[in-house]
PDB file of C-alpha atoms in Angstrom:
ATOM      1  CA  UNK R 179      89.101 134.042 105.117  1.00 43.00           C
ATOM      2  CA  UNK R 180      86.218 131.854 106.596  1.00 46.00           C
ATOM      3  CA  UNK R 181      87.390 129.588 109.201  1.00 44.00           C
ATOM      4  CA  UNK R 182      83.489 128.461 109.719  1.00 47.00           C
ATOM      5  CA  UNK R 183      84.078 124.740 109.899  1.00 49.00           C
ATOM      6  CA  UNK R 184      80.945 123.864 110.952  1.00 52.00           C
ATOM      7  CA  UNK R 185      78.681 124.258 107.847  1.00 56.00           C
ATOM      8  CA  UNK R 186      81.233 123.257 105.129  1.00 56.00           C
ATOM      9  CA  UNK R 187      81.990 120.259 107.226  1.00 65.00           C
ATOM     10  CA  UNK R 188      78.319 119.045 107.240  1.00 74.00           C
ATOM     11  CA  UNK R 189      78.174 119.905 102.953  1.00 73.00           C
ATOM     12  CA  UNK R 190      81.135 117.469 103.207  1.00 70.00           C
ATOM     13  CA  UNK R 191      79.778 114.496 105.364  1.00 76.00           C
ATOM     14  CA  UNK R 192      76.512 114.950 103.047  1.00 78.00           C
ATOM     15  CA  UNK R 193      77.930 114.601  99.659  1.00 74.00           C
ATOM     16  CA  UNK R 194      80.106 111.522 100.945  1.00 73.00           C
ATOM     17  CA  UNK R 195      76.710 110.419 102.323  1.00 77.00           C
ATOM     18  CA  UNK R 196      75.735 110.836  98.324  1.00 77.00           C
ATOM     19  CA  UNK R 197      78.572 108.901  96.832  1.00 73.00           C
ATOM     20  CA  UNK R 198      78.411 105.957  99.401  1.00 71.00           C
ATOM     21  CA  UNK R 199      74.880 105.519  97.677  1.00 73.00           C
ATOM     22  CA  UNK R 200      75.455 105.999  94.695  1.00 70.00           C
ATOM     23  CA  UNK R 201      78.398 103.019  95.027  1.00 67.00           C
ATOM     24  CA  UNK R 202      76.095 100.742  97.134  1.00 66.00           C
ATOM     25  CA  UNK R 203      73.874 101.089  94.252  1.00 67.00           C
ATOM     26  CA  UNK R 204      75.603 100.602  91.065  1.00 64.00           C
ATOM     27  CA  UNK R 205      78.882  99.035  92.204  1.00 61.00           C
ATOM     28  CA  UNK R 206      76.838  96.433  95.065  1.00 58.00           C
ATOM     29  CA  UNK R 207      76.964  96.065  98.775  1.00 54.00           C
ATOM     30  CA  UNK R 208      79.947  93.405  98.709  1.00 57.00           C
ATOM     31  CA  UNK R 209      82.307  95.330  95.915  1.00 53.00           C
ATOM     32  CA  UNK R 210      84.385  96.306  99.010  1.00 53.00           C
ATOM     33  CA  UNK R 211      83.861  92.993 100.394  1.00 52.00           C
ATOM     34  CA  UNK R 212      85.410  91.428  97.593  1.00 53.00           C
ATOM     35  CA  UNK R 213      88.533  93.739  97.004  1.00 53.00           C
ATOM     36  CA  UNK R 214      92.032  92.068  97.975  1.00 67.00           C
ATOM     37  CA  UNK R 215      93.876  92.983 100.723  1.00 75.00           C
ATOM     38  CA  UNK R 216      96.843  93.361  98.397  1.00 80.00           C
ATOM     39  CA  UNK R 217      94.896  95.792  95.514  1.00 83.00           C
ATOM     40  CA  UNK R 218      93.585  97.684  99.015  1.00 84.00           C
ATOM     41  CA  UNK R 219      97.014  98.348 100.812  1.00 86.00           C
ATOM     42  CA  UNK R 220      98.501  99.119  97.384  1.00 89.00           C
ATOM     43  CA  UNK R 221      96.325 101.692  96.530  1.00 91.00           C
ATOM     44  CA  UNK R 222      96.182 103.347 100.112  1.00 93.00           C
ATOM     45  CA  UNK R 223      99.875 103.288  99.844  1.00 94.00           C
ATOM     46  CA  UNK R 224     100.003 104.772  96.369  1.00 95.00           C
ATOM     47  CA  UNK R 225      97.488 107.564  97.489  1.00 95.00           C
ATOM     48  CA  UNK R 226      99.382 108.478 100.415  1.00 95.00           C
ATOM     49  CA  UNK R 227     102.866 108.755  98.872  1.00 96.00           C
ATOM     50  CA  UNK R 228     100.995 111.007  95.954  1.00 96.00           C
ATOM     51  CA  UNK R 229      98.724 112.640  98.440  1.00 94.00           C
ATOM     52  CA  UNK R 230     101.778 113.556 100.397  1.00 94.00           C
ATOM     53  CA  UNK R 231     104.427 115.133  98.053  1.00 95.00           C
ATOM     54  CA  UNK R 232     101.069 116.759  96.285  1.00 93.00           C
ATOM     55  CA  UNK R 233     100.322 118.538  99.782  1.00 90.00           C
ATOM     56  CA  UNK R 234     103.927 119.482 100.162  1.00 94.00           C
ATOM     57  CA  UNK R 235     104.288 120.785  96.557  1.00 94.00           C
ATOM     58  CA  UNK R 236     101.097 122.803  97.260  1.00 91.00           C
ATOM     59  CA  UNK R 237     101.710 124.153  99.883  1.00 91.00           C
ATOM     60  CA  UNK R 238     105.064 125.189  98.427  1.00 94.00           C
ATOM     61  CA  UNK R 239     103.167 126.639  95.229  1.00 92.00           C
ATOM     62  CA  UNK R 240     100.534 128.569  97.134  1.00 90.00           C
ATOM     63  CA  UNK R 241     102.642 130.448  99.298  1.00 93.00           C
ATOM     64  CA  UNK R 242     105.917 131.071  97.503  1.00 94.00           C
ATOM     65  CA  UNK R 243     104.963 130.544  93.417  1.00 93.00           C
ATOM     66  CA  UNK R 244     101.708 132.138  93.034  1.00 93.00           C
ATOM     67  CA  UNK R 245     102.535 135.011  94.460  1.00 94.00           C
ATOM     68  CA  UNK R 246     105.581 135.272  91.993  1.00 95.00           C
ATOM     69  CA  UNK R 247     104.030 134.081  88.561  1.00 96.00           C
ATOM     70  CA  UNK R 248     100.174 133.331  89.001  1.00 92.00           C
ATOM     71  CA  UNK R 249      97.986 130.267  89.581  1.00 90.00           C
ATOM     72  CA  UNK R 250      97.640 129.280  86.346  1.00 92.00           C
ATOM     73  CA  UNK R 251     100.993 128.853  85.285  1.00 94.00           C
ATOM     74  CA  UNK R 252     102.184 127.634  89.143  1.00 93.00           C
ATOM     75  CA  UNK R 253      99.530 124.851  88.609  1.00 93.00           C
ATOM     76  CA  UNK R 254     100.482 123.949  85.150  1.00 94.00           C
ATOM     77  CA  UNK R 255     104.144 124.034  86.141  1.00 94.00           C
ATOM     78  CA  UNK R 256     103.219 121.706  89.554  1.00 95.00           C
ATOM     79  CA  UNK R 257     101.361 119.474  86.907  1.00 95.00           C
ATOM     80  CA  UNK R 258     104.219 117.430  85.021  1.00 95.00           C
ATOM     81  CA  UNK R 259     105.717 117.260  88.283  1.00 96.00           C
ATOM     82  CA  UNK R 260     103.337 115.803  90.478  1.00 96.00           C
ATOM     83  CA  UNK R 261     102.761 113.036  87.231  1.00 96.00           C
ATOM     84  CA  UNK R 262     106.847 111.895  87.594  1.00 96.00           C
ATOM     85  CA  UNK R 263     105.474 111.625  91.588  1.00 97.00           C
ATOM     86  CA  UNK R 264     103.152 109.157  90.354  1.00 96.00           C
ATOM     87  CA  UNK R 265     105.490 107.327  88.277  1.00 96.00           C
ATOM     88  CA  UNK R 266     108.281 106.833  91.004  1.00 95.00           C
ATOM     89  CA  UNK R 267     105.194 105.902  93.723  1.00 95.00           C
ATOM     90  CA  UNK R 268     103.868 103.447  91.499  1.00 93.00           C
ATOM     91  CA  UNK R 269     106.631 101.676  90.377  1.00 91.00           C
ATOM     92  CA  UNK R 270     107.753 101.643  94.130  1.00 92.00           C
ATOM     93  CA  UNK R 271     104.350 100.320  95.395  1.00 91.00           C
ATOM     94  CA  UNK R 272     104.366  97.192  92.510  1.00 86.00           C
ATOM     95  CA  UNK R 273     107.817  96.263  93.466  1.00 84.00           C
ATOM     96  CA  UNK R 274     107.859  96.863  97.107  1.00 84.00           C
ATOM     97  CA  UNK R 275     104.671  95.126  97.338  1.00 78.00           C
ATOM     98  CA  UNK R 276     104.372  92.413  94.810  1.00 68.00           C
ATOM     99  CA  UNK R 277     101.862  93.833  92.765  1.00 65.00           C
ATOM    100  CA  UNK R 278     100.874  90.891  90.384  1.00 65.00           C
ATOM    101  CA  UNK R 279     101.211  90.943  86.835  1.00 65.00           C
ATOM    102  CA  UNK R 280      97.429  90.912  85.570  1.00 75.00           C
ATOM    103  CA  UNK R 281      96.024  94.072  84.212  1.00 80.00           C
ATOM    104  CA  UNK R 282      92.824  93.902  86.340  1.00 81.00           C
ATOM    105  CA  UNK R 283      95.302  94.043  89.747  1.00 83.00           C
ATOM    106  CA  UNK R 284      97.177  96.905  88.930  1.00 87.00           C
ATOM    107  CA  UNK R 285      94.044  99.644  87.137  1.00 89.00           C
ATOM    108  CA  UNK R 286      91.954  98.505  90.426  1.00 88.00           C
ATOM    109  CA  UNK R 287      94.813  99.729  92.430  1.00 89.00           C
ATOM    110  CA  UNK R 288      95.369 102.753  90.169  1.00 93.00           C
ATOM    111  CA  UNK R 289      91.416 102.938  89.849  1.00 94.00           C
ATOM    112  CA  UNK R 290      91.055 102.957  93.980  1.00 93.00           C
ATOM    113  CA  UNK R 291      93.775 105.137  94.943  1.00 95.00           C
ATOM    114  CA  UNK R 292      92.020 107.852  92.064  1.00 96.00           C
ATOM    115  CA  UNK R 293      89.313 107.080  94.213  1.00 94.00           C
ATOM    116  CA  UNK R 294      91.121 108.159  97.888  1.00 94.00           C
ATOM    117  CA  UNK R 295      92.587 110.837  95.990  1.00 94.00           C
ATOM    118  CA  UNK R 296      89.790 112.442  95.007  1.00 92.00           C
ATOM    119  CA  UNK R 297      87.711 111.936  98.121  1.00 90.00           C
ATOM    120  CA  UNK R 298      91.053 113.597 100.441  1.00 90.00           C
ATOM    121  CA  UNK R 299      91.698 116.469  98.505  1.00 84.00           C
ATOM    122  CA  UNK R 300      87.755 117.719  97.722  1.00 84.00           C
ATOM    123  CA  UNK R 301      87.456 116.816 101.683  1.00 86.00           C
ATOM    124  CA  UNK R 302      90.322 118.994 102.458  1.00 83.00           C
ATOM    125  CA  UNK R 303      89.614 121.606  99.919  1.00 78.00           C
ATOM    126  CA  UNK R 304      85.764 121.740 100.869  1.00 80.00           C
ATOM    127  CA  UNK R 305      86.332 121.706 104.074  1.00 83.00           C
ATOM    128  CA  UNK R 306      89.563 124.576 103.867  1.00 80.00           C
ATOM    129  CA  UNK R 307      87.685 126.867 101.611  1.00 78.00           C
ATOM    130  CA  UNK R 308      84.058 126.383 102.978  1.00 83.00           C
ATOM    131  CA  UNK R 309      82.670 125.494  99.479  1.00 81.00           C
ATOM    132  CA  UNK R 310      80.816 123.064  97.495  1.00 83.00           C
ATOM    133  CA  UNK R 311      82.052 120.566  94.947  1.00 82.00           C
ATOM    134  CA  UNK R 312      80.256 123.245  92.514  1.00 84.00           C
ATOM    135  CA  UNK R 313      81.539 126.041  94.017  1.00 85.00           C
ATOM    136  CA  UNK R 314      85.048 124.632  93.841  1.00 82.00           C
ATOM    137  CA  UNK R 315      84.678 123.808  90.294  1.00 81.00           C
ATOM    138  CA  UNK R 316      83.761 126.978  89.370  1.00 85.00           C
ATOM    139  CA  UNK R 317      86.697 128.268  90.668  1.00 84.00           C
ATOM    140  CA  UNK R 318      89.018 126.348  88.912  1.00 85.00           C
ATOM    141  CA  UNK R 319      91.021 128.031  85.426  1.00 88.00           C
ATOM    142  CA  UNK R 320      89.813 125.807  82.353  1.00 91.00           C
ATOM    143  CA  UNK R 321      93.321 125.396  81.077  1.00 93.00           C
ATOM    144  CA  UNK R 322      95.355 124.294  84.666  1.00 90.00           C
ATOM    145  CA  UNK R 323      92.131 122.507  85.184  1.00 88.00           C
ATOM    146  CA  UNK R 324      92.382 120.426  82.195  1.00 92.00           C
ATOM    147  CA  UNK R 325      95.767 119.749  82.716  1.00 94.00           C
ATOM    148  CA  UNK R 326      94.919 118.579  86.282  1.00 92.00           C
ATOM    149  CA  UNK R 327      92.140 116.149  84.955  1.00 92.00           C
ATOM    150  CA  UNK R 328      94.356 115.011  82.482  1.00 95.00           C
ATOM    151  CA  UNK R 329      97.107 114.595  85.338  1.00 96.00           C
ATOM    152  CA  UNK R 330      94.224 112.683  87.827  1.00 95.00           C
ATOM    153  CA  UNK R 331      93.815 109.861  84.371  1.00 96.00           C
ATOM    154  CA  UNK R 332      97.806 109.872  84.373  1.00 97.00           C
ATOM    155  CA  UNK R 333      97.334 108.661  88.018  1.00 97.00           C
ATOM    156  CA  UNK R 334      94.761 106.337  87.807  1.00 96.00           C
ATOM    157  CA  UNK R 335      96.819 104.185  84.958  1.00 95.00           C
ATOM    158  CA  UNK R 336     100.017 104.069  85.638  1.00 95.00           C
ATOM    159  CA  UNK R 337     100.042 101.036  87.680  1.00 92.00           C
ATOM    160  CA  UNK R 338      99.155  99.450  84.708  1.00 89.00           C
ATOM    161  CA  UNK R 339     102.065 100.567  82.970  1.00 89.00           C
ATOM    162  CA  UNK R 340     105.022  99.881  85.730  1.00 87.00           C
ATOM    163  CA  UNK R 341     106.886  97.060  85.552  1.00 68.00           C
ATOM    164  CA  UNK R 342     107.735  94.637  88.243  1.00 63.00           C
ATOM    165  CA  UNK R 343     111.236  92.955  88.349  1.00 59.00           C
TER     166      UNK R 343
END
């Protein structure tokens, strides 16, 4: 195992470097500016109670699971579970914090927290395994993979779908 964290942490800070441009660029220097405090805290909120039983159930699945039954089918068995997560987390956040009704309000917050989701877990994963976002992709089995992309669209959209009362 490479515990090198030098190198793999500057590949990081360098390809965040990349996406900060590429945002400024086609999404605007006041986007962020513009965001609501509500969409923002609702989305951090949503990413960290995801992020959080995700790391847990992870952890679980790489050290006890995989071992037992493989990563493919540990992955594609963590998959439906992690999507009831997001369920329970979003309809939690919209009720606990008001989310209004409009359609725009709740896919920016689903839409952001894919966003802090993505940039945590390729941080920590880069920066655990000392590779590259290509390197990483590489990696990953085409069917658990799929199922995980299909999983991360899951996540992004259902704030939409959760109802406030």
């Amino acid at each position: 195992m490479n515990f090198n964290i030098g190198p793999a942490n500057d590949r990081v800070k360098a390809q965040w470097r990349v996406v900060i441009q590429f945002a400024r660029r086609y999404l605007g220097t006041n986007f962020f500016d513009e965001l609501k405090m509500q969409i923002l805290k609702s989305a951090m909120l949503y990413f960290a109670l995801v992020f959080g039983a995700g790391f847990g159930l992870g952890t679980i699945r790489v050290l006890l699971v995989v071992p037992r039954i493989g990563t493919r089918t540990a992955e594609l068995i963590e998959t439906p579970v992690m999507i009831v997560v997001s369920f329970f987390a979003a309809r939690w956040v919209v009720r606990r914090l008001a989310i209004r009704t409009t359609a725009g309000e709740r896919i920016a917050t689903g839409l952001l927290a894919l966003g802090f989701l993505l940039g945590a877990e390729l941080t920590l994963v880069l920066w655990l395994r000392g590779l590259t976002i290509t390197e990483y992709l590489a990696t990953r089995d085409p069917v658990s993979g799929a199922a995980y992309l299909i999983a991360l669209a899951v996540f992004a959209v259902i704030p939409l779908f959760v109802a406030r009362r």
